[in-house]
Coordinates of C-alpha atoms and ligand atoms in Angstrom, one line a residue:
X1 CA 0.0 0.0 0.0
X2 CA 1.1 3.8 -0.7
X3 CA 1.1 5.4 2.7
X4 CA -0.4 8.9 2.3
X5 CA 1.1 10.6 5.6
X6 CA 3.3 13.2 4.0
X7 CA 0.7 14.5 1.1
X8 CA -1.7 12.9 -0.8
X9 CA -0.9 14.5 -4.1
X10 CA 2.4 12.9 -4.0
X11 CA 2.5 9.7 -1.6
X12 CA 5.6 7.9 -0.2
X13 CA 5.8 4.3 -1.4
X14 CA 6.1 1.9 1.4
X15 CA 7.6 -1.6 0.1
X16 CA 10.3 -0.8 -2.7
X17 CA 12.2 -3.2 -4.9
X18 CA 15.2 -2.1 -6.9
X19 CA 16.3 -4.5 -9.4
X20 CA 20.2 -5.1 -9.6
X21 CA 23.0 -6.4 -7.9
X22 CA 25.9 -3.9 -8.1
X23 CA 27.4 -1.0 -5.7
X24 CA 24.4 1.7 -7.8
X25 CA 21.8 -0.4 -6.5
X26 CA 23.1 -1.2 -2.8
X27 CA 23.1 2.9 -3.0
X28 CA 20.0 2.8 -4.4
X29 CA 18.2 0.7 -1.6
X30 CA 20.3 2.2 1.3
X31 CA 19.1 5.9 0.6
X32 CA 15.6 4.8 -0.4
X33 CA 15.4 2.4 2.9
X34 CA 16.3 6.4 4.6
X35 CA 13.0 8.3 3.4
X36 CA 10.9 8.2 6.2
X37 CA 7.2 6.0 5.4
X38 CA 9.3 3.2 3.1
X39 CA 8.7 0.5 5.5
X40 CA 11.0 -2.1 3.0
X41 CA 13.7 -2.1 0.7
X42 CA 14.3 -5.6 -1.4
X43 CA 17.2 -6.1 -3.9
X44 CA 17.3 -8.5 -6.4
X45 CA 19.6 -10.1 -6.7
X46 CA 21.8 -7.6 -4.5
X47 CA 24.9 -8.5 -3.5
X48 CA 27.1 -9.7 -0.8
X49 CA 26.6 -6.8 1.2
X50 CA 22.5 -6.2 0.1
X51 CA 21.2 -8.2 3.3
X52 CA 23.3 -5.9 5.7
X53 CA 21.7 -2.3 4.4
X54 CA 19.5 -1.0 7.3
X55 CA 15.8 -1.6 5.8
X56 CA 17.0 -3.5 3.6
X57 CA 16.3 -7.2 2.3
X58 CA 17.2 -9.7 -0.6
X59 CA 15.7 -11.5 -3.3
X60 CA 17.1 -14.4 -4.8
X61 CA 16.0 -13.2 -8.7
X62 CA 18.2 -12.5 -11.5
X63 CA 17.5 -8.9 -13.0
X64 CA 16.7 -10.7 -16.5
X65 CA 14.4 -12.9 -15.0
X66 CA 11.3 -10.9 -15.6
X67 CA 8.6 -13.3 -14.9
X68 CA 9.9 -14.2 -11.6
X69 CA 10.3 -10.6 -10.9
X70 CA 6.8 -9.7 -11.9
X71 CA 5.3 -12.5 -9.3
X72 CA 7.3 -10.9 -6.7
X73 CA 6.3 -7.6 -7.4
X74 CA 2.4 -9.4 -6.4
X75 CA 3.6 -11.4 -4.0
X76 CA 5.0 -8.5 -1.9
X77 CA 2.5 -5.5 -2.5
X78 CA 5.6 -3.9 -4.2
X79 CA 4.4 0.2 -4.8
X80 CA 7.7 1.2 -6.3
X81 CA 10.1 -0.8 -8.6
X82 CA 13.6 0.9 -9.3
X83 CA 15.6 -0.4 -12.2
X84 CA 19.1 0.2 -11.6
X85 CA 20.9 -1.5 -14.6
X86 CA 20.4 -1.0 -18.1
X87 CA 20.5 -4.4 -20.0
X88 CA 16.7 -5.0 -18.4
X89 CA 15.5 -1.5 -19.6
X90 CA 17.0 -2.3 -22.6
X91 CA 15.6 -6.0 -22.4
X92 CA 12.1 -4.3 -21.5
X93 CA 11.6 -4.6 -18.0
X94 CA 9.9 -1.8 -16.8
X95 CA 7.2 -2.3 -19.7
X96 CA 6.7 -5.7 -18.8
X97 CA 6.2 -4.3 -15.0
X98 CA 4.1 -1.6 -16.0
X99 CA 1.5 -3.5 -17.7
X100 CA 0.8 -5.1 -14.3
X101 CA -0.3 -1.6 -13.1
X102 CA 3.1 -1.4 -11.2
X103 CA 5.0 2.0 -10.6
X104 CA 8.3 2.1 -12.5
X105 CA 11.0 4.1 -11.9
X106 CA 13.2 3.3 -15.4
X107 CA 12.1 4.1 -19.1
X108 CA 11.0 1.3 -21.4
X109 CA 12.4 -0.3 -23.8
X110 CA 11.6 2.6 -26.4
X111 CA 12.8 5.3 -23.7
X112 CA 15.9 2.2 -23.4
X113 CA 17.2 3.1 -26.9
X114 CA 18.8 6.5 -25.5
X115 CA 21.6 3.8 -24.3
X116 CA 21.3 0.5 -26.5
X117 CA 21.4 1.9 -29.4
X118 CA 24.7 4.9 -30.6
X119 CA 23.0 5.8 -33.7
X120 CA 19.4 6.1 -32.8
X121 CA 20.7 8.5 -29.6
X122 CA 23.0 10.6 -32.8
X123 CA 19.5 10.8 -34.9
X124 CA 17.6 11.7 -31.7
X125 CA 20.1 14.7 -30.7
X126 CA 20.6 15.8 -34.6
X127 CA 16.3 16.0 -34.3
X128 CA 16.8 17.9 -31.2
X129 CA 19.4 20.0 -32.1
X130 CA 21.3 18.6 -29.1
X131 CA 25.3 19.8 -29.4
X132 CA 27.2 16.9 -29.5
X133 CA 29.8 15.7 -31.7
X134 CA 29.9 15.0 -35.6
X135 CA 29.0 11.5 -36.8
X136 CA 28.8 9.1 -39.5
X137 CA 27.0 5.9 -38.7
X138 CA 27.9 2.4 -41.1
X139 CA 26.6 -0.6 -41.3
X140 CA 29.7 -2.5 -43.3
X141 CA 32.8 -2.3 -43.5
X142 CA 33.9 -0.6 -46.2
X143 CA 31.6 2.6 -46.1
X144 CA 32.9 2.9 -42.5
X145 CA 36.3 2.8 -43.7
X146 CA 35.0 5.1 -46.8
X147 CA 34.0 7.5 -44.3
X148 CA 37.4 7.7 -42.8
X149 CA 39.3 8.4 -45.6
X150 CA 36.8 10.7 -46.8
X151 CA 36.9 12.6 -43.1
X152 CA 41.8 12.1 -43.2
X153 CA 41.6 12.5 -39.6
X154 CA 41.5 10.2 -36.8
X155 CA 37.8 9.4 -35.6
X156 CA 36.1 7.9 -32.3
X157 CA 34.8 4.2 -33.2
X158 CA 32.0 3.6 -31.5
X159 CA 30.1 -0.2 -31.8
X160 CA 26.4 0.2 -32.0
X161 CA 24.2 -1.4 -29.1
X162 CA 24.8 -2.4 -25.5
X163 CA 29.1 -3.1 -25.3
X164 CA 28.8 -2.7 -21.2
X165 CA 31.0 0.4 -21.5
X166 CA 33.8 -1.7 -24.1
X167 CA 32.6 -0.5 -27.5
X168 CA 34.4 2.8 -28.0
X169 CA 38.2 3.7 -29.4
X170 CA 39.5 6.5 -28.9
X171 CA 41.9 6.2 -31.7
X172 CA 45.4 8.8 -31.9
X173 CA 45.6 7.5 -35.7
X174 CA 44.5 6.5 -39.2
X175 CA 45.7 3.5 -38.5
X176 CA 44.0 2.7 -35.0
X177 CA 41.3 4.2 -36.1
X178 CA 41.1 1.2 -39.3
X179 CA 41.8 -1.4 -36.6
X180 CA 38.8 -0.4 -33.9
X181 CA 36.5 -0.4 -37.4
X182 CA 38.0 -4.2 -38.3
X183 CA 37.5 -5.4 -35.0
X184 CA 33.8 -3.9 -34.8
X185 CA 32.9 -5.9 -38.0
X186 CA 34.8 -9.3 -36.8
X187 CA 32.6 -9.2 -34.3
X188 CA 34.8 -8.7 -31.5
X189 CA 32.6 -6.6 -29.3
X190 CA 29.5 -8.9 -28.6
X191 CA 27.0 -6.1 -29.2
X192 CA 23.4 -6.9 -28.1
X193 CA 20.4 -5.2 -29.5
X194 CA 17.6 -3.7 -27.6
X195 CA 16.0 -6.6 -26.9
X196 CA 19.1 -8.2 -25.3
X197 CA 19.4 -10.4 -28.6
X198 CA 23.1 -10.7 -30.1
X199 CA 23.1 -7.8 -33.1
X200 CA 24.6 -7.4 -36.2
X201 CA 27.7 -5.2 -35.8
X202 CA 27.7 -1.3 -37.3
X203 CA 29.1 1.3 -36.0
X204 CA 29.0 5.2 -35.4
X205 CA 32.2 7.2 -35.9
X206 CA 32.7 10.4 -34.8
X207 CA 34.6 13.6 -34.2
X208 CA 36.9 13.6 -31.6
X209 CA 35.9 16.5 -29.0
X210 CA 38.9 17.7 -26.4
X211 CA 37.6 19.0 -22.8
X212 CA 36.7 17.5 -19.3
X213 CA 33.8 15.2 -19.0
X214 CA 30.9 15.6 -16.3
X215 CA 28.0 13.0 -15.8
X216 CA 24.7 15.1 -15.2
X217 CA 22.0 13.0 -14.0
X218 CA 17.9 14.5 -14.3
X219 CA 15.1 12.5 -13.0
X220 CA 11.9 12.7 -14.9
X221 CA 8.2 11.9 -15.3
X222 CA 8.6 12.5 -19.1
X223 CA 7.5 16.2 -19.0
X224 CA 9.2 17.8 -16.2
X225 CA 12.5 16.7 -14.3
X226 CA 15.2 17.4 -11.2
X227 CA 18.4 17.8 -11.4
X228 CA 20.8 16.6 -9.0
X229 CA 24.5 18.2 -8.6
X230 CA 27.0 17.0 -11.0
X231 CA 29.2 14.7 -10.4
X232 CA 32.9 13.7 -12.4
X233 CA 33.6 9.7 -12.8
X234 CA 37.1 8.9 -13.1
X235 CA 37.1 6.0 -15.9
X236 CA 40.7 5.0 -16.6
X237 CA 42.2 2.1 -14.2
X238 CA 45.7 3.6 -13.4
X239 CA 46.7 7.4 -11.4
X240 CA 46.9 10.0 -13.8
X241 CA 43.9 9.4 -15.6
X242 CA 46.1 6.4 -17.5
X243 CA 46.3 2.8 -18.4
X244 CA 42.3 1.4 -19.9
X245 CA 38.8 2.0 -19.6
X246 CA 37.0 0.7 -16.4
X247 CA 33.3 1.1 -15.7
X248 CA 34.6 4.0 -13.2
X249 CA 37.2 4.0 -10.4
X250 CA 35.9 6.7 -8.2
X251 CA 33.7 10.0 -8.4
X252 CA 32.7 13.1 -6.8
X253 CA 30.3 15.6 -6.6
X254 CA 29.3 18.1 -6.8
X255 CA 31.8 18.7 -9.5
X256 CA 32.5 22.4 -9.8
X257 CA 33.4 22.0 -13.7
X258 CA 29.6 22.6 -13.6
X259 CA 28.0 25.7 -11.7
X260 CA 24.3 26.1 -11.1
X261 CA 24.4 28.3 -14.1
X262 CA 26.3 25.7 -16.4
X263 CA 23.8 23.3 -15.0
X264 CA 20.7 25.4 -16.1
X265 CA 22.7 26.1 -19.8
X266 CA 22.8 22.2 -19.8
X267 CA 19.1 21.8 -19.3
X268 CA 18.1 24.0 -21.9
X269 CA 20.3 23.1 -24.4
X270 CA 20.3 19.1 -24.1
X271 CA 18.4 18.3 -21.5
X272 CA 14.9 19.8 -22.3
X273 CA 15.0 19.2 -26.3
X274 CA 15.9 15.2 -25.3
X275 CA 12.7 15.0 -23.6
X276 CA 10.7 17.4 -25.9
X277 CA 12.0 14.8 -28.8
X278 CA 11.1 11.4 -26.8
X279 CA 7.5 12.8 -26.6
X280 CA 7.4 14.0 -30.2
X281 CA 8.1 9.8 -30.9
X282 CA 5.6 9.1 -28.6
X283 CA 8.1 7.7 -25.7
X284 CA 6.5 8.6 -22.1
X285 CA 10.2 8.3 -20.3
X286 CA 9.9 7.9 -16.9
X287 CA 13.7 7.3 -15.2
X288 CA 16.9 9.1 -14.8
X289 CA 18.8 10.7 -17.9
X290 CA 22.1 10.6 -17.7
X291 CA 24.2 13.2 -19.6
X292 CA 27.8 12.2 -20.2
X293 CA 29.0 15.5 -21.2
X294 CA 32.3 17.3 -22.7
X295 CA 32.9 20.6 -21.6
X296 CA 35.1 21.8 -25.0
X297 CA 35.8 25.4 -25.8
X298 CA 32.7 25.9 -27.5
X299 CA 30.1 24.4 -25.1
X300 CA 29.3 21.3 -23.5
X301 CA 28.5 18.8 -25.8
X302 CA 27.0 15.3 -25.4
X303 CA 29.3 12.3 -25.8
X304 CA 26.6 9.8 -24.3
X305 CA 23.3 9.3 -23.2
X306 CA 22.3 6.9 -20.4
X307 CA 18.9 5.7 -19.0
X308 CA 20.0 4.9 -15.6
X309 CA 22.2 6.2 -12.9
X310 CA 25.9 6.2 -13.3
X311 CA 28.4 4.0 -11.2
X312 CA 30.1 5.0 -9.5
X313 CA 28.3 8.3 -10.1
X314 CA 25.1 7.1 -7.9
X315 CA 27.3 5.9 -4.7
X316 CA 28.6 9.3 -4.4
X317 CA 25.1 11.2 -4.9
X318 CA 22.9 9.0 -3.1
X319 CA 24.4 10.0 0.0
X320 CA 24.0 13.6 -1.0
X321 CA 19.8 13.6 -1.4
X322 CA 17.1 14.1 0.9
X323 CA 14.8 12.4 2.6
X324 CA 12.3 13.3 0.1
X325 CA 14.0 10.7 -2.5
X326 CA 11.3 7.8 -2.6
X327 CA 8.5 10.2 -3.4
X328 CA 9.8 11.8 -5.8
X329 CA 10.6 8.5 -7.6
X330 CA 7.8 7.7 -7.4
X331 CA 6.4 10.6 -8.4
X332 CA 8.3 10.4 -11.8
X333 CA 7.3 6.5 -12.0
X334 CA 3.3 7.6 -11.6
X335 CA 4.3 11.0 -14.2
X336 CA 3.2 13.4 -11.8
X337 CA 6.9 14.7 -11.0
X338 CA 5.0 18.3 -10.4
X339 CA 3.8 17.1 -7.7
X340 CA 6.4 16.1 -5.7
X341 CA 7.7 18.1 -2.7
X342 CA 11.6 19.7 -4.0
X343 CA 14.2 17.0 -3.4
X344 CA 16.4 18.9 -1.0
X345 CA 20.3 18.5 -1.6
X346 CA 22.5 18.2 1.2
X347 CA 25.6 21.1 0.6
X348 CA 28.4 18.8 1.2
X349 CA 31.4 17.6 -0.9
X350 CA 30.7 14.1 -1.8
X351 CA 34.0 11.4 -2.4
X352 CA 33.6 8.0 -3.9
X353 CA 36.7 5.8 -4.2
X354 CA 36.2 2.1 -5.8
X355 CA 38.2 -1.0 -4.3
X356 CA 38.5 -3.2 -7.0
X357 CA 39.7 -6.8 -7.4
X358 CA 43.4 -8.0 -9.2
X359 CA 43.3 -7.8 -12.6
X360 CA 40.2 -5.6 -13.2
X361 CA 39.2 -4.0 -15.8
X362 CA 41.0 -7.2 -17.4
X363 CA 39.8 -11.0 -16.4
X364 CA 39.8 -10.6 -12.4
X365 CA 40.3 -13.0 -8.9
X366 CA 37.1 -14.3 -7.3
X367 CA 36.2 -15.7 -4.3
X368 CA 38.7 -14.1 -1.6
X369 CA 37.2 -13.0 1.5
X370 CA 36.4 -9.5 2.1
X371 CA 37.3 -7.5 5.4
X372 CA 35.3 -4.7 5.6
X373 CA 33.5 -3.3 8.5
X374 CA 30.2 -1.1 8.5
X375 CA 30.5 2.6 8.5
X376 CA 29.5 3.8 11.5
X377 CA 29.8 7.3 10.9
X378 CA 26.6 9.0 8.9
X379 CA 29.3 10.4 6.5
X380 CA 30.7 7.2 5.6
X381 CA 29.7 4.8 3.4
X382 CA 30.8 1.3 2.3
X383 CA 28.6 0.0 -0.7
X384 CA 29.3 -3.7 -1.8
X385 CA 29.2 -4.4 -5.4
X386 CA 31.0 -7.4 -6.7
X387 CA 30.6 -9.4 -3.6
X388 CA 28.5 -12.4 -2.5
X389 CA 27.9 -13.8 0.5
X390 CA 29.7 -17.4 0.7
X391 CA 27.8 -20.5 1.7
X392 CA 30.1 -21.2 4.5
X393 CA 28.6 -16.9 5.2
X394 CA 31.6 -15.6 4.5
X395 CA 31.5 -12.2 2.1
X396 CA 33.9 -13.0 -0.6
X397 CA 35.0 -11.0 -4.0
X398 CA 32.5 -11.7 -6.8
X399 CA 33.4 -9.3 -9.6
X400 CA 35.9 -6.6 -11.6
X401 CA 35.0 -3.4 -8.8
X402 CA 34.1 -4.8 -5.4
X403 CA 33.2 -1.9 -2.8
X404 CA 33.0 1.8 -3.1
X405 CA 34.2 3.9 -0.5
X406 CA 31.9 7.1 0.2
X407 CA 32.7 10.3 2.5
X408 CA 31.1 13.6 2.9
X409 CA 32.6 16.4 4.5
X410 CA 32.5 20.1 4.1
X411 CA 35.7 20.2 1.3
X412 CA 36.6 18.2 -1.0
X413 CA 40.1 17.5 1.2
X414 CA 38.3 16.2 4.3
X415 CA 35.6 13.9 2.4
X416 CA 38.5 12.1 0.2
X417 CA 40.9 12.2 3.5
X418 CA 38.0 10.5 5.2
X419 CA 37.2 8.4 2.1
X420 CA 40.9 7.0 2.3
X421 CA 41.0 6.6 5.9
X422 CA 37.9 4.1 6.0
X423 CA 39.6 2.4 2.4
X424 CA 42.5 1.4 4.9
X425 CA 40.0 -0.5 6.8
X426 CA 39.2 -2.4 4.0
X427 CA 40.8 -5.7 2.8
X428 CA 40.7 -7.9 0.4
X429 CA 43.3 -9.9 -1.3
X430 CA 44.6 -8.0 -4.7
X431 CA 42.9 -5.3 -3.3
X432 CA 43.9 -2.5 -5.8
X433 CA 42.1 1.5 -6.0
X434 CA 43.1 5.1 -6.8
X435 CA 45.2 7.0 -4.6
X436 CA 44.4 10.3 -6.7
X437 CA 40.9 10.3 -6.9
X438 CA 39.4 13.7 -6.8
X439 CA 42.9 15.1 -8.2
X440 CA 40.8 17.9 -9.8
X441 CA 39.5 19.1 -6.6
X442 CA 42.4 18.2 -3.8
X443 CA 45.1 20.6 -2.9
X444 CA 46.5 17.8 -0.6
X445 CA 48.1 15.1 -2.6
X446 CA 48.5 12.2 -2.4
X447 CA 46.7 11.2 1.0
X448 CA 49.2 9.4 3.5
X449 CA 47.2 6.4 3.8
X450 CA 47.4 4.2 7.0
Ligands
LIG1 P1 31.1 6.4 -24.2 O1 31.0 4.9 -24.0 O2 30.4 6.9 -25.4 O3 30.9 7.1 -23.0 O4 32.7 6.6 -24.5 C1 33.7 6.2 -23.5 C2 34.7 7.3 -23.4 O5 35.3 7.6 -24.7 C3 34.1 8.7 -23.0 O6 34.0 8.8 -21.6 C4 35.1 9.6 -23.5 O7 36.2 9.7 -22.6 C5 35.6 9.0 -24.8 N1 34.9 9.5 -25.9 C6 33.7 9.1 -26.4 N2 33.3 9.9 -27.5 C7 34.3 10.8 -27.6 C8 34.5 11.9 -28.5 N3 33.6 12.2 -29.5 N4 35.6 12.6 -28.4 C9 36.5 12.4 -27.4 N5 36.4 11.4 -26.6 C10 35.3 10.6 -26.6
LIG2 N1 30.4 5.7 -14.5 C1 29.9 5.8 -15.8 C2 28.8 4.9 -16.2 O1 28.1 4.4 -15.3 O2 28.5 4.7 -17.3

């Protein structure tokens, strides 16, 4: 049941479930478990540290198992579902959910396409007159390597559809540049469609833009949205922003690349015409989107869109928002987002620094066992993502990033000193992170660590 004690124009759901199993989603169902009238939090499947969230409980369900999800949904008088990942957006989740009657929090599979597929997000932002950069999209071989000779400059190679994060080159040459286009049409990044199925390779190329990146993260009913503070991933594995991609290695917020007026340029200029052209297809999105931006010289411009939090984005802004965070969800799940009390925004610095496992972003160790108290400081948080809980009960290393390590404080310093400091309390065997995180904002460097 929706309890109705805060306002009855925009009610507080009681018994949530948020579908996924990494550190987003133990954020995810440790600030919703906070708002005051959610009696229940359940994950599914969460993760080796899901079960120890105060409010929190597990569910045993894989986030592509849709059917089982559904029953539970009944079974548990479910008023709020929050779908953390993409691939069952993508797959079609939340429309699946929604034509039970149930209150989604996550766009469907249309909505979806923002993510799964490059090109349709390029045509989308060329309708909208979105700034982002130049593109040709291919579907062979040879007129994407037409397109490159035609262009005599390096390009970004982008493989269409979901490539968890893996798709994109960033190529310094010609030659690089060929190679990314080969590999996309041998097949070498297993691209999925939409509907989760394996795809035919094609690719977008485009411009390369130069600039710092910010992730910019608006929730939405589809017509109107909030905006929470910005926030600045750091996405290569080794200090000084070197070595490969990773899905992100630590964040903070709010990143000051970004003021509130750069924030309010970014809603008019990408951030309202995106929605204004989902409606014009007929696509009621009702989610987060997530703006990857490039700050360059002549504006921001769009390098990605999302339809779901970022990570470790979310870890570091979930501690940041008020207790008003379940009713607004579910506020944007019913599309009545305007009636939602204001999501207040605590004024802190937020740090996020990931712990991952040996060998990540590569082929990583599994199984050791984790040492890692709870915080017990309310400006301290350890999220578990790839972790599971042994059957001998033990909490042992389960995937590529394992925890993420959150700190607020009133400067940047303090929250990453803090962050580190709680990081030292952490073990697990191959244990590698970040000492620099937050290099943009620190002017102490590097943190002794204990
Ligand atoms: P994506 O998966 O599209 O976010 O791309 C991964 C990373 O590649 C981004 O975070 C950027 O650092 C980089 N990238 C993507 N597109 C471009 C571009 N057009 N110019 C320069 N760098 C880019
Ligand atoms: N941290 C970037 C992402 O979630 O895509």
């Amino acid at each position: 049941m929706v309890s109705s004690t805060v306002s009855d124009a925009s009610p507080t759901p009681t018994r949530i479930l948020v579908v996924g199993g990494g550190g987003r989603e133990n954020a995810l169902g440790w600030a919703l478990a906070r708002c005051p009238g959610v009696e229940q939090v359940l994950v599914a499947p969460g993760n080796g540290g899901t079960a120890d969230l105060p409010g929190c409980g597990q569910l045993a369900i894989a986030e592509g198992d849709h059917v089982a999800l559904a029953a539970a949904c009944r079974d548990r008088s479910i008023d709020l579902v929050v779908v953390g990942p993409e691939a069952p957006l993508a797959a079609g989740l939340a429309d699946r959910l929604r034509a039970e009657g149930l209150a989604v929090f996550g766009p469907g599979a249309d909505g979806a396409l923002l993510e799964a597929s490059k090109r349709w997000a390029k045509e989308l932002m060329a309708a909208a007159g979105v700034p982002t950069a130049a593109y040709w999209s291919a579907t062979d071989r040879q007129q994407a390597l037409a397109a490159l000779e035609h262009h005599g400059r390096p390009l970004v190679v982008k493989a269409d559809g979901l490539a968890a994060g893996k798709g994109v080159t960033v190529a310094e040459s010609l030659e690089q540049c060929r190679e990314a286009i080969e590999e996309v049409f041998a097949g070498r990044f297993p691209v999925t469609g939409p509907g989760g199925e394996a795809a035919a390779p094609s690719l977008v190329l485009e411009e390369r833009l130069e600039g710092p990146e910010v992730s910019v993260f608006a929730l939405t009913d589809g017509c109107s949205m909030v905006l929470l503070p910005p926030a600045q991933d750091h996405k290569r594995i080794g200090e000084g922003d070197t070595g490969p991609n990773t899905g992100g290695m630590g964040a903070y917020a709010p990143a000051p690349l970004l003021d509130a007026a750069g924030l309010e340029q970014v809603r008019g200029l990408v951030l309202e015409p995106v929605l204004a052209a989902l409606r014009h297809r007929g696509i009621d999105y009702r989610g987060v989107i997530f703006a990857g931006l490039m700050l360059t010289q002549a504006g921001p411009r769009v390098i990605e869109f999302n339809c779901r939090f970022g990570d470790p984005e979310c870890e570091t802004l979930m501690p940041l928002l008020g207790p008003e965070l379940a009713q607004v969800l579910l506020a944007c799940a019913r599309g009545r987002l305007e009636e939602a009390p204001p999501l207040s925004i605590e004024p802190h610095c937020s740090a996020c620094v990931i712990a991952a496992a040996e060998g990540y972003p590569g082929e990583v160790r599994r199984g050791d066992a984790i040492h890692a108290g709870l915080a017990d400081d309310p400006r301290l948080q350890i999220f578990h993502a790839g972790s599971r809980r042994a059957e001998d009960g033990r909490v042992v290393t389960a995937g590529g990033r394992v925890l993420a390590v959150v700190a607020q404080a009133d400067d940047f310093d303090t929250a990453f000193e803090r962050a580190y400091t709680a990081l030292g309390q952490v073990a697990f065997k191959g244990m590698t992170f970040r000492r620099d995180i937050g290099h943009q904002v620190r002017t102490r460097l590097p943190v002794p660590l204990p």
